[in-house]
Structure formats: structure tokens, C-alpha cells
Short mmCIF file of C-alpha atoms and ligand atoms in Angstrom, two decimals:
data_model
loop_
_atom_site.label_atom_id
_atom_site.label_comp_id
_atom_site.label_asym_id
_atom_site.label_seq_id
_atom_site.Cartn_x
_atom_site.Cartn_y
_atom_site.Cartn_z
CA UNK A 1175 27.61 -76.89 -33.15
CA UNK A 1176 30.35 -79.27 -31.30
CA UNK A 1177 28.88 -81.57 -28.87
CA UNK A 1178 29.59 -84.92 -27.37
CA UNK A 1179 28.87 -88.09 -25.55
CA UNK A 1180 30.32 -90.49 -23.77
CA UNK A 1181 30.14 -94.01 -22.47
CA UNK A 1182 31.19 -96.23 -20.28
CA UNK A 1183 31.16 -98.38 -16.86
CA UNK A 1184 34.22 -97.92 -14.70
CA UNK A 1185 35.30 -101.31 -14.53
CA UNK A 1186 33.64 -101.91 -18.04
CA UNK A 1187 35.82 -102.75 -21.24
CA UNK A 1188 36.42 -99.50 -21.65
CA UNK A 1189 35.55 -95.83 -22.35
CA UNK A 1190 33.79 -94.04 -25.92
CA UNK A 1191 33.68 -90.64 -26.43
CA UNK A 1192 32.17 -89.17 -30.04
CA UNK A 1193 33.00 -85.37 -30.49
CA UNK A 1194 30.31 -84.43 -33.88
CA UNK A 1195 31.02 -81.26 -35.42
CA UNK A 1196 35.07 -81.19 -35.10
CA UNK A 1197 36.25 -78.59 -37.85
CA UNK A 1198 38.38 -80.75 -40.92
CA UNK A 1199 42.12 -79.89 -41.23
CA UNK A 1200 43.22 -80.10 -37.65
CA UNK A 1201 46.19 -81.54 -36.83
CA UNK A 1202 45.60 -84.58 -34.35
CA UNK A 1203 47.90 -87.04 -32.61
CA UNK A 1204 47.15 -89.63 -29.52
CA UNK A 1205 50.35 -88.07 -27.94
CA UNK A 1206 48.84 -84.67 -27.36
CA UNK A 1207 45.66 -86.81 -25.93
CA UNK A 1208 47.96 -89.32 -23.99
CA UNK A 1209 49.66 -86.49 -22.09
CA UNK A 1210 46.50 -85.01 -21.02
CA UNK A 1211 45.62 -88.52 -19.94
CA UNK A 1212 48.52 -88.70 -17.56
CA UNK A 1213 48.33 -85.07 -16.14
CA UNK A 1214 44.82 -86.56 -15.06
CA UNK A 1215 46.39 -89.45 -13.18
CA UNK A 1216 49.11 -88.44 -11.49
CA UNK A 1217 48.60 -86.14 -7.89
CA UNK A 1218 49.43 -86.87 -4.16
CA UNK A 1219 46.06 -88.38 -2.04
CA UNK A 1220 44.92 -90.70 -5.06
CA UNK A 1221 44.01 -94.42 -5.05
CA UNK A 1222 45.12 -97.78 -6.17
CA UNK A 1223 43.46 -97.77 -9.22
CA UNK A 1224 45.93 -94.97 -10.78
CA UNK A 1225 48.33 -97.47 -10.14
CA UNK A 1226 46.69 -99.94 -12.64
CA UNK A 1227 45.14 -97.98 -15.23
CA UNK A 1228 47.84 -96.12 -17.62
CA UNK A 1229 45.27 -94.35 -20.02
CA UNK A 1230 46.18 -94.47 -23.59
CA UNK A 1231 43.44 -93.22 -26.16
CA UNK A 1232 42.85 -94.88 -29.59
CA UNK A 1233 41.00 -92.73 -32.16
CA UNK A 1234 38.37 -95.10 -33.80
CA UNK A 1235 37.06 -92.35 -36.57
CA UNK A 1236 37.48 -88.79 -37.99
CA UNK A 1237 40.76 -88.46 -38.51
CA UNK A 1238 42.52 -89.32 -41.33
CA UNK A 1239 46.54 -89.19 -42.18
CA UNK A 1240 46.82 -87.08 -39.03
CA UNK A 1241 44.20 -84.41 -39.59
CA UNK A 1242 40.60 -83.98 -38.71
CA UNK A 1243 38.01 -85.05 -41.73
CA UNK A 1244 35.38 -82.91 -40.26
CA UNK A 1245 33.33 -86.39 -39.42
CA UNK A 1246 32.40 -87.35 -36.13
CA UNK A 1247 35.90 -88.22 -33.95
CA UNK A 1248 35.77 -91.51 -32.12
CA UNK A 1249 37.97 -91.73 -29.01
CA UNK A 1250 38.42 -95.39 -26.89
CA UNK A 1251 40.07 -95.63 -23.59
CA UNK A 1252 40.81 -99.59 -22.80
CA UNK A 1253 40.04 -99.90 -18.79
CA UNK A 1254 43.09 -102.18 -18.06
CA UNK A 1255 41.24 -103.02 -14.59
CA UNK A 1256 38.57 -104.98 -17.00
CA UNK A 1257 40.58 -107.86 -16.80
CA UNK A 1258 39.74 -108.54 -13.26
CA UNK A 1259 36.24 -107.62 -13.58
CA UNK A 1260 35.15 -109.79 -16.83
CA UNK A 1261 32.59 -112.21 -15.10
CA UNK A 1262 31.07 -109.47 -12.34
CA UNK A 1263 30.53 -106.51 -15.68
CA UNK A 1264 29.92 -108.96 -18.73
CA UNK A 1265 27.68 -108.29 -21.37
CA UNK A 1266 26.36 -111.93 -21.30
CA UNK A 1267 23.79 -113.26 -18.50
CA UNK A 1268 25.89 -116.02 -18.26
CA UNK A 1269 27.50 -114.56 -15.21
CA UNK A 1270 24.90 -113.01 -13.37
CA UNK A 1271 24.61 -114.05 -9.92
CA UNK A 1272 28.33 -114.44 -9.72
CA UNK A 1273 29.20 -111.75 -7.56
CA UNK A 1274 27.42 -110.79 -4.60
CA UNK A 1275 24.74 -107.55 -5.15
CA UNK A 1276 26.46 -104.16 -3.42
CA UNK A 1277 24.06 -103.40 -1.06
CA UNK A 1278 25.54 -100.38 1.30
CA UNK A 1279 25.14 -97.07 -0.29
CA UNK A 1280 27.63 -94.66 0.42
CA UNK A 1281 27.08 -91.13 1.70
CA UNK A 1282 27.92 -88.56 -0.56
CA UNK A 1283 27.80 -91.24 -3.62
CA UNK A 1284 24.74 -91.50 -6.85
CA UNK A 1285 24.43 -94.64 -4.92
CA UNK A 1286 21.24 -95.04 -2.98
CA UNK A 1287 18.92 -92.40 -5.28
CA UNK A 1288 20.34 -93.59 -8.65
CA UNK A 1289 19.07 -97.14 -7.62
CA UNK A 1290 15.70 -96.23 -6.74
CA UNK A 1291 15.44 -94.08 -9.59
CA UNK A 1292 16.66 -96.77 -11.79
CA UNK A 1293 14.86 -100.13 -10.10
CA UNK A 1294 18.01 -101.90 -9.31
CA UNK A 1295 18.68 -104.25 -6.37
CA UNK A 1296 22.06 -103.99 -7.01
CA UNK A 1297 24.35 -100.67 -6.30
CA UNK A 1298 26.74 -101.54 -8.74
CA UNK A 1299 24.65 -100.87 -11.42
CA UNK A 1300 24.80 -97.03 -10.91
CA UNK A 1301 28.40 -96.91 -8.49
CA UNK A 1302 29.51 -98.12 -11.86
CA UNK A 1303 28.56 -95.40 -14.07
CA UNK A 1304 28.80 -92.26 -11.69
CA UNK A 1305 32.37 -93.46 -11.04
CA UNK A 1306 34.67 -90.43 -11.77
CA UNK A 1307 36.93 -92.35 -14.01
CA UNK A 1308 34.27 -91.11 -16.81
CA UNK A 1309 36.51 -88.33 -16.60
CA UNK A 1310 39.23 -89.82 -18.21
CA UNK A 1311 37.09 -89.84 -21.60
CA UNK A 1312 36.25 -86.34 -20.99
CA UNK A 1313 40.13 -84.84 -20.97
CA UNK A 1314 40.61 -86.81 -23.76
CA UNK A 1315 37.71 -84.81 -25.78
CA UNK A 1316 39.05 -81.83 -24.31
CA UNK A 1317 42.70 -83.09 -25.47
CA UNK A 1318 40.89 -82.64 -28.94
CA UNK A 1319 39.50 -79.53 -28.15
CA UNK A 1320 42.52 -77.98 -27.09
CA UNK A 1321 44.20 -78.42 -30.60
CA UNK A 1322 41.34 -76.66 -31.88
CA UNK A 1323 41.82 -73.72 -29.55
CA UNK A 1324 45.73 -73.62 -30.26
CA UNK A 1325 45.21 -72.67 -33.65
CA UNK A 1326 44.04 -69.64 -32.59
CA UNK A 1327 46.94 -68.95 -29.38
CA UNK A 1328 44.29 -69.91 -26.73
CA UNK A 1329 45.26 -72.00 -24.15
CA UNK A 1330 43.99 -73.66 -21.11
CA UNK A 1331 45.77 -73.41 -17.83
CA UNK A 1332 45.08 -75.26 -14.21
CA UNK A 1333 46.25 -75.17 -10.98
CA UNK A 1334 45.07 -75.97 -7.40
CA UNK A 1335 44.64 -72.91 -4.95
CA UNK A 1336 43.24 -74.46 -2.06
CA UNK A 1337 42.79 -77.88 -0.21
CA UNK A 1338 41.07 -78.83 2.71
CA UNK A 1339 41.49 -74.97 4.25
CA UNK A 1340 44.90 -74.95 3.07
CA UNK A 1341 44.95 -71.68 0.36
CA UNK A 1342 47.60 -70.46 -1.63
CA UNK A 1343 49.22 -66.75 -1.60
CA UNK A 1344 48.12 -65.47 -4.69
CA UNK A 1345 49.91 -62.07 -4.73
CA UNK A 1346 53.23 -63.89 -5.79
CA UNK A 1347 52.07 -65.96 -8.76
CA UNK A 1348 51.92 -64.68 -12.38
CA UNK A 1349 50.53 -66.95 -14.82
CA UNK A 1350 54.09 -67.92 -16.09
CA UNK A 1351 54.41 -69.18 -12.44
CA UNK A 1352 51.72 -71.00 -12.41
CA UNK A 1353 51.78 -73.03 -16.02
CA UNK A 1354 55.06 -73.91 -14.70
CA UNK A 1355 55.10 -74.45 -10.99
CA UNK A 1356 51.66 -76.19 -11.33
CA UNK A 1357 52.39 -78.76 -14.10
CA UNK A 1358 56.12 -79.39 -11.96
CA UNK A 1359 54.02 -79.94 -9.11
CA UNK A 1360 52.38 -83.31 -7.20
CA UNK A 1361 49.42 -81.34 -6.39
CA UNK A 1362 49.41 -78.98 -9.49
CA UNK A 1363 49.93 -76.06 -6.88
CA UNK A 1364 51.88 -73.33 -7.76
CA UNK A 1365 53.29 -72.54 -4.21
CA UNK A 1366 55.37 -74.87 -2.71
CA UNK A 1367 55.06 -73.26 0.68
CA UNK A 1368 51.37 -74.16 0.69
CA UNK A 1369 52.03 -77.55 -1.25
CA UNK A 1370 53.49 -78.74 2.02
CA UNK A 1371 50.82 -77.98 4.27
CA UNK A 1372 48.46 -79.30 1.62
CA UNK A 1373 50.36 -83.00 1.27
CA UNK A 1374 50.54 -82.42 5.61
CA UNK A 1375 47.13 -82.11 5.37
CA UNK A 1376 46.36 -84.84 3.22
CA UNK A 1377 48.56 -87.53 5.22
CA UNK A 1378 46.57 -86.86 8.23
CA UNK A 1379 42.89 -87.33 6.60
CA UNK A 1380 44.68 -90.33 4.98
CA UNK A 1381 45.67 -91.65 8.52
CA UNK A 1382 42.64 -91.03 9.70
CA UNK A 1383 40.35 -92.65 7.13
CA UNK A 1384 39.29 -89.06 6.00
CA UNK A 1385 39.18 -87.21 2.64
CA UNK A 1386 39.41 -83.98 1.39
CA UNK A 1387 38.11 -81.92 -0.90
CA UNK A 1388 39.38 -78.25 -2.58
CA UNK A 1389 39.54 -75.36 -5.08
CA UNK A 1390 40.75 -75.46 -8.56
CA UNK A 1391 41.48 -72.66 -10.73
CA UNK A 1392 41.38 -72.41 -15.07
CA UNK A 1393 42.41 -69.64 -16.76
CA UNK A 1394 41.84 -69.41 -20.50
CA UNK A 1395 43.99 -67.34 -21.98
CA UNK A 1396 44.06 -64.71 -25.04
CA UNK A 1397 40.02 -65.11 -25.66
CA UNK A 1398 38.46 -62.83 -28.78
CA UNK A 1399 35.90 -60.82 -27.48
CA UNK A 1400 31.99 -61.56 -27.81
CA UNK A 1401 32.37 -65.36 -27.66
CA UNK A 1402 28.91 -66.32 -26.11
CA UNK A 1403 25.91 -63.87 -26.06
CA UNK A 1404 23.71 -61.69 -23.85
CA UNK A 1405 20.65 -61.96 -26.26
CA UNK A 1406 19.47 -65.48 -24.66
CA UNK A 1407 20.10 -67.48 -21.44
CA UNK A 1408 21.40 -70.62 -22.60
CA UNK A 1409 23.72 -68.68 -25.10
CA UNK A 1410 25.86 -67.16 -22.50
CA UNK A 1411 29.08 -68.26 -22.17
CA UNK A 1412 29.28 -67.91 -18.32
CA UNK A 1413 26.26 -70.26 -17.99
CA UNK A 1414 27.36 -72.56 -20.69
CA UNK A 1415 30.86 -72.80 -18.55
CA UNK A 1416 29.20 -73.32 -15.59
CA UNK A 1417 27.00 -76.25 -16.62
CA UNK A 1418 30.59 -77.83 -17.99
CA UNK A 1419 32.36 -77.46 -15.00
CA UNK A 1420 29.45 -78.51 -12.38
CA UNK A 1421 28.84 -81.45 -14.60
CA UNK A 1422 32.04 -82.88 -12.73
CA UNK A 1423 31.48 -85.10 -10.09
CA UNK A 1424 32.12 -83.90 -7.29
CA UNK A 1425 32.04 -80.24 -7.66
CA UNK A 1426 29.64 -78.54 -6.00
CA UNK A 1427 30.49 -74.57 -6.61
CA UNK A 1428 31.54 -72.33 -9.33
CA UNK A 1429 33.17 -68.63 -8.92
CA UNK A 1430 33.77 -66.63 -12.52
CA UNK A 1431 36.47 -63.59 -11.66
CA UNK A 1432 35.83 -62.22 -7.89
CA UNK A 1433 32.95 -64.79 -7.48
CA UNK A 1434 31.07 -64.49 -4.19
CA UNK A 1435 33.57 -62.20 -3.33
CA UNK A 1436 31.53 -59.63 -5.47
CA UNK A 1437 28.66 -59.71 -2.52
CA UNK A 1438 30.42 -57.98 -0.42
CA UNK A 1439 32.17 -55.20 -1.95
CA UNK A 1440 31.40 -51.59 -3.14
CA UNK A 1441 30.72 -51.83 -7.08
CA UNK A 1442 33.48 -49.25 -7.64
CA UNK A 1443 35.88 -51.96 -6.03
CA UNK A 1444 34.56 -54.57 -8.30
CA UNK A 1445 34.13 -53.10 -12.02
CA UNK A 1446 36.95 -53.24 -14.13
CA UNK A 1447 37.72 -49.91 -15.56
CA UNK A 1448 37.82 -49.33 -19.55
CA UNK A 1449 40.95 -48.00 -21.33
CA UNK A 1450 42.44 -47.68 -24.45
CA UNK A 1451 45.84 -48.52 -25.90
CA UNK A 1452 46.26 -45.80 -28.91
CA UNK A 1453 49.00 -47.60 -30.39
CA UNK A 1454 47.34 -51.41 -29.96
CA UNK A 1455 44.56 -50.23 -31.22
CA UNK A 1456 42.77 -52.23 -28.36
CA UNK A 1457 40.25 -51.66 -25.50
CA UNK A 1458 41.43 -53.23 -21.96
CA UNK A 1459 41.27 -53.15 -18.39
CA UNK A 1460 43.89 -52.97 -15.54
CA UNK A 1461 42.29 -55.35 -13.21
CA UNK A 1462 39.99 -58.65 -14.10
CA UNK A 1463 37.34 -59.09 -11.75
CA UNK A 1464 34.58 -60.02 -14.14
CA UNK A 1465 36.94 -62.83 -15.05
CA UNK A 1466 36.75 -62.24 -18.65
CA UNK A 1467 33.25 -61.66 -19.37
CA UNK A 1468 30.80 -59.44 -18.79
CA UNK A 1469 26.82 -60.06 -20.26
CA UNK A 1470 27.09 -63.48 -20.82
CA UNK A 1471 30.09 -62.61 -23.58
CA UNK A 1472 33.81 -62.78 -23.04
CA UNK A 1473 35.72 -59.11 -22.66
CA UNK A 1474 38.81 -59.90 -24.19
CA UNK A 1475 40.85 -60.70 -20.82
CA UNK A 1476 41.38 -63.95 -19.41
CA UNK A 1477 38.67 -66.35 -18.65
CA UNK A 1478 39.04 -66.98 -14.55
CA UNK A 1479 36.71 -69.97 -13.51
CA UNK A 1480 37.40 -71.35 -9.76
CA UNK A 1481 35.35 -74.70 -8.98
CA UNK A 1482 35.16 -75.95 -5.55
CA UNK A 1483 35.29 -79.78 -4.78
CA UNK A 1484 33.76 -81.81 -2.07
CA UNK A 1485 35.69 -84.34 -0.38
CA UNK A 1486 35.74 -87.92 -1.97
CA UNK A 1487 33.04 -89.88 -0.62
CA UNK A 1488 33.93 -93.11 0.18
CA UNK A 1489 35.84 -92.89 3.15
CA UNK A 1490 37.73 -95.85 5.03
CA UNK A 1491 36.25 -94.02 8.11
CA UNK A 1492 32.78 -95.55 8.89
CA UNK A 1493 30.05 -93.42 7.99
CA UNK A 1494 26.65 -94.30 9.15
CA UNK A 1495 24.33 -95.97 6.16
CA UNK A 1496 21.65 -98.82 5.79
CA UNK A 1497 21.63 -101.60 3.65
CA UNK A 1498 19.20 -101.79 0.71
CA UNK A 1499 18.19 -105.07 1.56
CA UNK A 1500 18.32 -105.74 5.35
CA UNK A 1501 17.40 -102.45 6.33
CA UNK A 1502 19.61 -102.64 9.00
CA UNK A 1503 22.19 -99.78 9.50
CA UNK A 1504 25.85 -100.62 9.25
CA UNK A 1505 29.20 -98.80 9.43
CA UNK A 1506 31.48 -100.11 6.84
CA UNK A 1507 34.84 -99.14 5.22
CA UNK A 1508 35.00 -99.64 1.64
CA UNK A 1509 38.41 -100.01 0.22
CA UNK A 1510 40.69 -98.39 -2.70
CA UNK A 1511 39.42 -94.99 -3.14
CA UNK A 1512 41.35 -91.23 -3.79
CA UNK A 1513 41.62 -89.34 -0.40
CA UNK A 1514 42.44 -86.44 -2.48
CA UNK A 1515 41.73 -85.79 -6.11
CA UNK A 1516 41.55 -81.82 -6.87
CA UNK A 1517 44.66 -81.85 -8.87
CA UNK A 1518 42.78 -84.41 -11.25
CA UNK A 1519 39.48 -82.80 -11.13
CA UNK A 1520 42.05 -79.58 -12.35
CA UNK A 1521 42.92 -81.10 -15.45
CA UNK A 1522 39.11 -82.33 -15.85
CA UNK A 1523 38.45 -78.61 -15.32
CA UNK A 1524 40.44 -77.69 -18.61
CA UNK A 1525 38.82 -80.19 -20.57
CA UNK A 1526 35.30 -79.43 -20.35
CA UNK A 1527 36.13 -75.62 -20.25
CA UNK A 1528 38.12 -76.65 -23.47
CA UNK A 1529 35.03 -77.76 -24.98
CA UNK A 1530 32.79 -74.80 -24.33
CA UNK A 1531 35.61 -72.75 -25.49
CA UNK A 1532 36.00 -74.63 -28.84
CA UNK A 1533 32.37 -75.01 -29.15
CA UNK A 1534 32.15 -71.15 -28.88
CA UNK A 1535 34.72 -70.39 -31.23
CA UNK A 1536 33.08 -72.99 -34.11
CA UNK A 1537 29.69 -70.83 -33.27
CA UNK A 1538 31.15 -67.60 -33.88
CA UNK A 1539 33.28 -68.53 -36.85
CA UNK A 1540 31.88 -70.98 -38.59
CA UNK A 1541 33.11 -74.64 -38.65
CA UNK A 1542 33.39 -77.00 -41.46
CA UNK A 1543 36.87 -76.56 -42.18
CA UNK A 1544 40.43 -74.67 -39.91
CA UNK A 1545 40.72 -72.65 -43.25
CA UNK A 1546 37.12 -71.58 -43.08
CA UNK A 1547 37.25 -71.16 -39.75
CA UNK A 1548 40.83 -68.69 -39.61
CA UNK A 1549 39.38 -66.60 -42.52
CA UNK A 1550 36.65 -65.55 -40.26
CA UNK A 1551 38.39 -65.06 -37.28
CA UNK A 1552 41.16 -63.31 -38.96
CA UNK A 1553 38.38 -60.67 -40.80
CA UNK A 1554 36.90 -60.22 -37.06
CA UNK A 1555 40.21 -59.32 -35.36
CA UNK A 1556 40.81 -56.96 -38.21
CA UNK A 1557 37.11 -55.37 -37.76
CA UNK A 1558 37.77 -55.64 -33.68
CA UNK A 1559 41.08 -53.62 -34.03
CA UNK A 1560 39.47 -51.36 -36.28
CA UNK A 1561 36.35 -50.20 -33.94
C1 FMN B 2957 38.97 -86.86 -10.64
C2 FMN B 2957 37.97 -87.37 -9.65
C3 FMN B 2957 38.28 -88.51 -8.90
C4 FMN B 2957 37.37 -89.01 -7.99
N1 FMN B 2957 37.70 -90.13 -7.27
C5 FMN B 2957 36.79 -90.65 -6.40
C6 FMN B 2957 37.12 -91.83 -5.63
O1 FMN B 2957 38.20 -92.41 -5.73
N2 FMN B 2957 36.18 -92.29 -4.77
C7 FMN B 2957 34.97 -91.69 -4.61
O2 FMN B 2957 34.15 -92.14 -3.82
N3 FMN B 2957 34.63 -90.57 -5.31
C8 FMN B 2957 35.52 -90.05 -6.20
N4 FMN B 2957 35.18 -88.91 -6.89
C9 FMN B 2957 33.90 -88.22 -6.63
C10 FMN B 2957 32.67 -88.99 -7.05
O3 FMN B 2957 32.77 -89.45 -8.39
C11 FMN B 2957 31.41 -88.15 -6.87
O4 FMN B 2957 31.41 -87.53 -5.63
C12 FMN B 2957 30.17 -89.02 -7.01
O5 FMN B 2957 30.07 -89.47 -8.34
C13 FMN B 2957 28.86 -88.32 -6.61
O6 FMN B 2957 28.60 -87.22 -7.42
P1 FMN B 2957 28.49 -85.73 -6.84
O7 FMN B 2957 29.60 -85.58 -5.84
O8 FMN B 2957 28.69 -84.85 -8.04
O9 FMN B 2957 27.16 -85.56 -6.19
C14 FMN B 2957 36.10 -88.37 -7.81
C15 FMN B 2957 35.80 -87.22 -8.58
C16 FMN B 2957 36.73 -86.72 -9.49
C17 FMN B 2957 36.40 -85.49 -10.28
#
């Protein structure tokens, strides 16, 4: 089983991710990680603090002389921002009381229930920890992930389809399209027509202390069949995907293929119909509304997840709170914050979807070693092109 944790305040020293149960003989480089880093960072609408933080992993265990061991992989992201935040997040209690407790929960934020839940008296103590730049540690494991998955030709593709009402037209993009027009793109969006009205869009929230949220799409391509299983619920990969993805802040809905679209259409508009190529030797559809999988197992065609996101919640706008200690209400505007950040929560997207992926593959194939792990997948395709 793969699995991981993380670590880490926002303005803390810096981020820790440990990925257990990483196949040995994997070929793994901080470049492939780095780039993943900076595809997370970069996208019209967000804040100042992209500006200071250039993310740059260090791998702390697990690999050795450039491939996996097989032990537990270590991953560190340094938060350059630390440097200004030393006495108000140190360890020591040397500094407490230096900085004055953040009192004025946000709407929208973990603020106000995380510190009644946890007994604080100070918001910081939870802003600092549901702060989305957890992410960052997360595409980095998913960075790791993804070398996994491109042993066996599976990759992981993003791109935005819709922001703040603005949608793209879908009939003109094939997937070549979109790995390139996305990744050339400030808003990872495929059409440029609809890239304009999007940055349009985001300008004007921006001027007017707004935010905005969106849709993001990941496809997975070239999946085996049966990854996941219908024989339990927590075994199916469609679940186990959606956890991933709605464990991003901020994301508050999940579509797999059609999605809600499914409610209202005839079932003969919505099944994919079963063919099969004589000369492939291979079952397949000619449309992919189940997204991939059907029974809790992939199908064979392309994972399709769409994830909706809300729009950022601290806004320069006033929103009406109260302060934790004064009781009194107050309309504040809270400074440095994204307006927009779909394009990064895209990129998060792949990661954790990376993850289940890889962590579906190890299950299926077995996972102490690549060699291992290729033998069995290799004897599978040959029984799967053989049924
Ligand atoms: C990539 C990314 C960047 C984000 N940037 C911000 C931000 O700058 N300011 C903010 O208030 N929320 C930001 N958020 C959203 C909050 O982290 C999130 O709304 C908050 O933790 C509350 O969690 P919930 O929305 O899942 O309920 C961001 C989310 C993501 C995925």
C-alpha cells in the first residue's frame, strides 16, 4: 500500500512529506519535482506570496544514486517567507506574546470552527495549517508518483474549463490541444477565446475586492482495466479519487465522466456502448461518459475527473464577521491573498489523482520492486489481450 503524510505551517520553516511504500528502482530527480512545483505557482489572479516563494524540493530519504530504495521517500520544501516570520512561528516560547493574537475569522476560512475545536485564542494557530500552500508538498508527492505511473505510459493531464461562469468550448479541443494549449497557457486553459474573458473576468473581481472560484479538469490517460474494485466501498477507485481530490481546499464538488449531467438524460444517451477491435484484440467504446470506470473499477478509457472550486476566501472586500475576543462585529480587509487560483488547484488536481493512481497500480501489481512490478503488469496485459 502507498500512502503519505505531510507537515507543515504555512509560514513555518518549511514543508515534509513521507511517501511509505514507493516501489525500489525508480528513477527520481528534484527536476521532475521542481517543475511540478512551478506549474503550481505560476497562473493569472494569484497573490504576493508566489512572488516570494520559488519552491524547490530536497529529498531527505529513499533514494539512493538516483533511484528509489523502496524505503520511505522524504521530501522538504524550505518556505522562503520563514525568514520574516521567525519570532511570530518559532518553536521556542521565547517569543510568544510577540505578535498580536488574529482575532477576525474569515468567512469561508477553517478559521473560526478549527479554533473552537482546537481551544485556541489565537486564529493563527489553525489559518496556519489550513493554508493552501500545504499543497505545494502534495504536487511534489504526486511529482513522485507520476514517475511511477510513466513507467507504465500513464500520464496525468490538467486544464481549466471554467472560471467564474466563464466555460470553455469543448467541441474543439482534443487532448493534444489541451496538454499543449493548457501548459502554454496563464490560466492553464486550453481556449484562448475563453482565456480572455476569464483574465476580463478576473481583473474586475480583482478591482473590486472580489474572488473567484472555477472548474478544473484531469484526465488520466492509457489506464489498465480493473484498477480499483466493486467488491467493497472503500476499494473503489471512483471513491478513492474522490476523497483525493475533495481533500483540496477549496473544492467543494466532484463530477467523474458526464457527472450530474447523468441526472438528466435518458440512460441510452449516457452508457457507453461495447465494441471490439478484431485486430487489437481489445474491448472499447466510442464515447466516454462513465469517465473511465464503471463499478468502482477503471474500463480501460481515460479517467475524466472535473472538480469545482469555490472562490478564495479572504477577500479585500469586507465581509461581515465578529471578533473572537470582543464579540463585536467588524468588516475588515485582510491583505495578500490569490483572487484566482484554479489553474493551481489544476496541477494540485494531478497530484493527488497521481497518487491514487500509483497507489492503485502498486495494489494490483505488487510493489517492492519496478521489475516486480512490470512482470506483473506485463503477464496481465498479455491475459487482458487474450480474453
Ligand atoms: C492552490 C490554492 C490556493 C489557495 N489560495 C488561497 C488564498 O490565497 N487565500 C485564501 O483565503 N484561500 C486560498 N485557498 C483556499 C483555502 O485554502 C480554503 O478555502 C480554506 O482552507 C478553507 O477550506 P475549504 O474551502 O476546503 O472549506 C487556496 C486553495 C488552493 C487549492
Amino acid at each position: 500500500m502507498l500512502r503519505y503524510l505531510t507537515a507543515g505551517e504555512s509560514h513555518g520553516q518549511g514543508l515534509i512529506g513521507i511517501l511509505d511504500g514507493y516501489p525500489a528502482g525508480i528513477k527520481i530527480s528534484t527536476d521532475n519535482i521542481d517543475t511540478d512545483l512551478a506549474r503550481r505557482q505560476v497562473g493569472y489572479g494569484r497573490g504576493g506570496r508566489m512572488l516570494i516563494e520559488k519552491d524547490k524540493a530536497e529529498i531527505l530519504s529513499g533514494v539512493r544514486w538516483g533511484r528509489s530504495l523502496g524505503s520511505p521517500i522524504c521530501l522538504h520544501i524550505k518556505n522562503k517567507d520563514w525568514l520574516n516570520w521567525e519570532k511570530a512561528m518559532s518553536i521556542s516560547s521565547k517569543y510568544e506574546d510577540s505578535v498580536t493574537p488574529v482575532t477576525k475569522p474569515r468567512p469561508g476560512h477553517a478559521d473560526l470552527s478549527g479554533l473552537i475545536k482546537y481551544g485556541h485564542n489565537d486564529l493563527r494557530n489553525i489559518l496556519e495549517r489550513a493554508s493552501a500552500r500545504e499543497t505545494a508538498i502534495r504536487v511534489a508527492i504526486g511529482a513522485v508518483c507520476k514517475l511511477l505511473l510513466k513507467e507504465f505510459s500513464i500520464e496525468i493531464v490538467s486544464h481549466v474549463t471554467k472560471i467564474g461562469g466563464i466555460c470553455i468550448n469543448r467541441t474543439r479541443l482534443k487532448l493534444d490541444d489541451i496538454r499543449k494549449k493548457a501548459e502554454a497557457s496563464l490560466l492553464r486553459c486550453a481556449d484562448k477565446d475563453a482565456e480572455k474573458k476569464m483574465i476580463k473576468r478576473i481583473d474586475s473581481a480583482k478591482k473590486n475586492g472580489d474572488s473567484l472560484g472555477g472548474i478544473f479538469e484531469v484526465i488520466v490517460t492509457n489506464p489498465p482495466i480493473g484498477l480499483g474494485s466493486h467488491t467493497q466501498w472503500d476499494r473503489k477507485i471512483n471513491a478513492r479519487l474522490s476523497m483525493a481530490i475533495m481533500s483540496i481546499q477549496a473544492i467543494k464538488g466532484i463530477e467523474i465522466g458526464l457527472g450530474f449531467d447523468v441526472a438528466r438524460l435518458f440512460g441510452s444517451d449516457v452508457h457507453d456502448e461495447i465494441f471490439y477491435d478484431k485486430e487489437n484484440k481489445r474491448f472499447y467504446r466510442k464515447t466516454n461518459n462513465a469517465g473511465g470506470i464503471e463499478g468502482g473499477m477503471t474500463n480501460g478509457e481515460e479517467i475524466i475527473i472535473r472538480a469545482a472550486m469555490k472562490p478564495i476566501p479572504t477577500l479585500m472586500k469586507p465581509l461581515s464577521s465578529v471578533d473572537i475576543k470582543t464579540k463585536k462585529p467588524f468588516k475588515a480587509s485582510v491583505e495578500r491573498s490569490d483572487v484566482c487560483a484554479v489553474p493551481a488547484a489544476a496541477v494540485v488536481g494531478e497530484a493527488v489523482a497521481a497518487f491514487e493512481i500509483a497507489n492503485a497500480m502498486i495494489e494490483k501489481y505488487g510493489g517492492d520492486s519496478l521489475s516486480e512490478m512490470k512482470r506483473n503488469y506485463n503477464g496481465y496485459m498479455k491475459y487482458v489481450r487474450g480474453v
